[in-house]
mmCIF file of C-alpha atoms and ligand atoms in Angstrom:
data_model
loop_
_atom_site.group_PDB
_atom_site.id
_atom_site.type_symbol
_atom_site.label_atom_id
_atom_site.label_comp_id
_atom_site.label_asym_id
_atom_site.label_seq_id
_atom_site.Cartn_x
_atom_site.Cartn_y
_atom_site.Cartn_z
ATOM 1 C CA MET A 1 20.635 10.060 9.246
ATOM 2 C CA LYS A 2 17.291 8.543 8.462
ATOM 3 C CA THR A 3 14.231 10.767 8.111
ATOM 4 C CA THR A 4 10.859 9.268 8.753
ATOM 5 C CA GLU A 5 7.426 10.667 8.077
ATOM 6 C CA CYS A 6 4.206 10.138 9.917
ATOM 7 C CA ASP A 7 0.775 10.028 8.333
ATOM 8 C CA ARG A 8 -0.607 12.287 11.066
ATOM 9 C CA GLU A 9 1.811 15.181 10.430
ATOM 10 C CA PRO A 10 -0.665 17.083 8.180
ATOM 11 C CA ASP A 11 -3.285 16.790 10.916
ATOM 12 C CA VAL A 12 -0.865 18.119 13.540
ATOM 13 C CA LEU A 13 0.161 20.983 11.256
ATOM 14 C CA GLU A 14 -3.468 21.824 10.507
ATOM 15 C CA ALA A 15 -4.274 21.848 14.220
ATOM 16 C CA VAL A 16 -1.365 24.198 14.967
ATOM 17 C CA ILE A 17 -2.180 26.544 12.061
ATOM 18 C CA SER A 18 -5.846 26.703 13.016
ATOM 19 C CA GLY A 19 -4.800 27.629 16.540
ATOM 20 C CA CYS A 20 -6.429 24.734 18.407
ATOM 21 C CA TRP A 21 -3.262 22.724 19.102
ATOM 22 C CA PRO A 22 -2.035 24.283 22.362
ATOM 23 C CA SER A 23 -5.560 24.358 23.733
ATOM 24 C CA ALA A 24 -6.375 20.797 22.723
ATOM 25 C CA LYS A 25 -8.344 18.802 25.207
ATOM 26 C CA PRO A 26 -6.379 16.305 27.320
ATOM 27 C CA GLY A 27 -8.257 13.342 25.881
ATOM 28 C CA ASP A 28 -7.576 14.405 22.312
ATOM 29 C CA GLU A 29 -6.557 11.498 20.095
ATOM 30 C CA LEU A 30 -4.124 13.598 18.007
ATOM 31 C CA ARG A 31 -2.360 14.874 21.117
ATOM 32 C CA ALA A 32 -2.108 11.338 22.445
ATOM 33 C CA HIS A 33 -0.524 10.315 19.162
ATOM 34 C CA ALA A 34 1.979 13.209 19.299
ATOM 35 C CA SER A 35 3.045 12.134 22.781
ATOM 36 C CA ARG A 36 4.054 8.752 21.350
ATOM 37 C CA CYS A 37 5.315 9.873 17.881
ATOM 38 C CA PRO A 38 8.610 11.851 17.923
ATOM 39 C CA GLU A 39 8.059 13.239 14.365
ATOM 40 C CA CYS A 40 4.685 14.735 15.256
ATOM 41 C CA ALA A 41 6.053 16.030 18.582
ATOM 42 C CA HIS A 42 8.937 17.805 16.836
ATOM 43 C CA LEU A 43 6.664 19.153 14.123
ATOM 44 C CA ALA A 44 4.229 20.486 16.720
ATOM 45 C CA ALA A 45 7.020 22.146 18.725
ATOM 46 C CA VAL A 46 8.455 23.900 15.672
ATOM 47 C CA ALA A 47 5.060 24.873 14.276
ATOM 48 C CA VAL A 48 3.915 26.273 17.635
ATOM 49 C CA ALA A 49 7.094 28.369 17.903
ATOM 50 C CA LEU A 50 6.668 29.730 14.362
ATOM 51 C CA ARG A 51 3.015 30.488 15.000
ATOM 52 C CA ALA A 52 3.871 32.372 18.190
ATOM 53 C CA GLU A 53 6.476 34.352 16.244
ATOM 54 C CA ARG A 54 3.878 35.241 13.613
ATOM 55 C CA ASP A 55 1.339 36.303 16.238
ATOM 56 C CA GLU A 56 3.960 38.521 17.900
ATOM 57 C CA ALA A 57 4.843 40.142 14.553
ATOM 58 C CA MET A 58 1.143 40.738 13.857
ATOM 59 C CA ARG A 59 0.739 42.465 17.231
ATOM 60 C CA GLU A 60 3.775 44.709 16.715
ATOM 61 C CA ALA A 61 2.951 45.678 13.129
ATOM 62 C CA ARG A 62 1.771 49.291 12.917
ATOM 63 C CA VAL A 63 -0.803 49.283 10.172
ATOM 64 C CA PRO A 64 -2.296 52.727 9.520
ATOM 65 C CA THR A 65 -6.007 53.076 9.887
ATOM 66 C CA SER A 66 -8.208 53.345 6.829
ATOM 67 C CA GLY A 67 -8.830 57.000 7.687
ATOM 68 C CA GLN A 68 -5.122 57.763 7.662
ATOM 69 C CA VAL A 69 -4.664 55.986 4.333
ATOM 70 C CA TRP A 70 -7.615 57.861 2.840
ATOM 71 C CA TRP A 71 -6.361 61.193 4.192
ATOM 72 C CA LYS A 72 -2.868 60.661 2.777
ATOM 73 C CA ALA A 73 -4.274 59.636 -0.609
ATOM 74 C CA THR A 74 -6.490 62.727 -0.657
ATOM 75 C CA MET A 75 -3.601 65.019 0.248
ATOM 76 C CA ARG A 76 -1.431 63.472 -2.434
ATOM 77 C CA SER A 77 -4.085 63.782 -5.133
ATOM 78 C CA ARG A 78 -4.690 67.402 -4.146
ATOM 79 C CA ALA A 79 -0.976 68.173 -4.294
ATOM 80 C CA GLU A 80 -0.703 66.582 -7.730
ATOM 81 C CA ALA A 81 -3.737 68.517 -8.979
ATOM 82 C CA ALA A 82 -2.321 71.770 -7.597
ATOM 83 C CA ALA A 83 1.011 71.112 -9.303
ATOM 84 C CA ALA A 84 -0.746 70.414 -12.602
ATOM 85 C CA VAL A 85 -2.710 73.668 -12.302
ATOM 86 C CA ALA A 86 0.327 75.705 -11.249
ATOM 87 C CA ARG A 87 2.422 74.626 -14.243
ATOM 88 C CA PRO A 88 0.761 77.013 -16.783
ATOM 89 C CA ILE A 89 0.767 79.754 -14.156
ATOM 90 C CA THR A 90 4.498 79.302 -13.722
ATOM 91 C CA LEU A 91 4.882 79.502 -17.488
ATOM 92 C CA LEU A 92 2.915 82.738 -17.621
ATOM 93 C CA GLN A 93 4.914 84.142 -14.720
ATOM 94 C CA GLY A 94 8.082 83.321 -16.590
ATOM 95 C CA LEU A 95 6.802 85.074 -19.700
ATOM 96 C CA ALA A 96 5.785 88.083 -17.636
ATOM 97 C CA GLY A 97 9.246 88.175 -16.098
ATOM 98 C CA VAL A 98 10.811 88.033 -19.543
ATOM 99 C CA CYS A 99 8.583 90.846 -20.726
ATOM 100 C CA ALA A 100 9.515 92.970 -17.723
ATOM 101 C CA ALA A 101 13.201 92.298 -18.248
ATOM 102 C CA GLY A 102 12.869 93.165 -21.911
ATOM 103 C CA MET A 103 11.055 96.352 -21.015
ATOM 104 C CA CYS A 104 13.803 97.350 -18.595
ATOM 105 C CA ALA A 105 16.451 96.558 -21.202
ATOM 106 C CA ALA A 106 14.605 98.595 -23.807
ATOM 107 C CA LEU A 107 14.262 101.535 -21.422
ATOM 108 C CA ILE A 108 17.959 101.355 -20.553
ATOM 109 C CA ALA A 109 18.879 101.145 -24.222
ATOM 110 C CA LEU A 110 16.621 104.102 -24.923
ATOM 111 C CA ALA A 111 18.171 106.141 -22.122
ATOM 112 C CA TRP A 112 21.791 105.204 -22.969
ATOM 113 C CA PRO A 113 22.036 104.110 -26.623
ATOM 114 C CA SER A 114 25.758 103.302 -26.230
ATOM 115 C CA ILE A 115 24.900 100.427 -23.861
ATOM 116 C CA ALA A 116 22.907 98.650 -26.559
ATOM 117 C CA LEU A 117 26.034 98.214 -28.672
ATOM 118 C CA PRO A 118 27.696 95.425 -26.610
ATOM 119 C CA PHE A 119 24.448 93.458 -26.574
ATOM 120 C CA ALA A 120 24.542 93.331 -30.361
ATOM 121 C CA ALA A 121 27.870 91.490 -30.219
ATOM 122 C CA ILE A 122 26.398 88.503 -28.333
ATOM 123 C CA GLY A 123 25.228 86.779 -31.459
ATOM 124 C CA PRO A 124 23.620 87.180 -34.829
ATOM 125 C CA LEU A 125 20.187 86.562 -33.363
ATOM 126 C CA LEU A 126 20.521 89.200 -30.702
ATOM 127 C CA ALA A 127 21.950 91.628 -33.257
ATOM 128 C CA ARG A 128 19.062 91.100 -35.626
ATOM 129 C CA GLU A 129 16.502 91.404 -32.834
ATOM 130 C CA GLY A 130 18.336 94.385 -31.399
ATOM 131 C CA GLN A 131 18.162 96.169 -34.736
ATOM 132 C CA ARG A 132 14.460 95.497 -34.906
ATOM 133 C CA ILE A 133 13.992 96.787 -31.380
ATOM 134 C CA SER A 134 16.143 99.844 -32.100
ATOM 135 C CA ALA A 135 14.128 100.594 -35.223
ATOM 136 C CA VAL A 136 10.901 100.283 -33.309
ATOM 137 C CA LEU A 137 12.333 102.293 -30.424
ATOM 138 C CA SER A 138 13.383 105.135 -32.698
ATOM 139 C CA ALA A 139 9.855 105.280 -33.990
ATOM 140 C CA ALA A 140 8.595 104.940 -30.423
ATOM 141 C CA VAL A 141 10.303 108.162 -29.438
ATOM 142 C CA ILE A 142 7.708 109.833 -31.600
ATOM 143 C CA GLN A 143 4.953 107.517 -30.410
ATOM 144 C CA PRO A 144 5.545 106.712 -26.702
ATOM 145 C CA ALA A 145 2.640 104.272 -26.677
ATOM 146 C CA MET A 146 4.584 102.019 -29.045
ATOM 147 C CA LEU A 147 7.549 101.846 -26.667
ATOM 148 C CA SER A 148 6.193 99.338 -24.199
ATOM 149 C CA PHE A 149 4.666 97.159 -26.878
ATOM 150 C CA ALA A 150 7.866 97.049 -28.892
ATOM 151 C CA ALA A 151 9.972 96.351 -25.831
ATOM 152 C CA VAL A 152 7.721 93.536 -24.709
ATOM 153 C CA LEU A 153 7.571 92.033 -28.167
ATOM 154 C CA GLY A 154 11.314 92.235 -28.682
ATOM 155 C CA ALA A 155 12.134 90.834 -25.271
ATOM 156 C CA ALA A 156 9.674 87.999 -25.694
ATOM 157 C CA LEU A 157 11.128 87.141 -29.090
ATOM 158 C CA ILE A 158 14.643 87.059 -27.722
ATOM 159 C CA LEU A 159 14.180 85.391 -24.361
ATOM 160 C CA SER A 160 11.124 83.154 -24.731
ATOM 161 C CA PRO A 161 13.093 80.086 -25.953
ATOM 162 C CA PHE A 162 15.323 80.253 -22.875
ATOM 163 C CA VAL A 163 12.406 80.753 -20.504
ATOM 164 C CA LEU A 164 10.466 77.921 -22.085
ATOM 165 C CA TYR A 165 13.485 75.683 -21.738
ATOM 166 C CA PHE A 166 13.991 76.474 -18.049
ATOM 167 C CA VAL A 167 10.310 76.248 -17.155
ATOM 168 C CA LEU A 168 9.618 73.029 -19.001
ATOM 169 C CA SER A 169 12.813 71.352 -17.855
ATOM 170 C CA ASP A 170 11.841 71.921 -14.209
ATOM 171 C CA GLU A 171 10.112 68.533 -13.892
HETATM 172 ZN ZN1 ZN P 1 2.988 11.077 14.169
#
């Protein structure tokens, strides 16, 4: 199969791309050439079909308006800023929760000293911290104002590594 090229093919292609080919005037010299030249006629037919396909795709494309794009970008930046601000708050809430849990544990241990014994078997760290808390608690019986401070301090010492791990790993 022999393929031939015509010197006017770039002109035909340019006319189709620029959109003036289908609406060319009847006396147009290029159109007269395409009626005689099979290469240019085939090129024009294919190029017109592809251009019509492109125009149809352009009409059906749903491009959001600039206002919608701006609104979405604003909402996203606000959400990211809120998340960045809320991260330390979440950390503080976690610490407060740990302190409250430690306070409850200290109060329970103060009310029922036999309960504190199994906690000491969890590990050397808990045992050491439990002894410190118990020592402070025994003194706190005399000074009730020391009770909450000692409980909070002991609970924070014991549980803060776990809370920090869970809060910071929540990315
Ligand atoms: Zn030609």
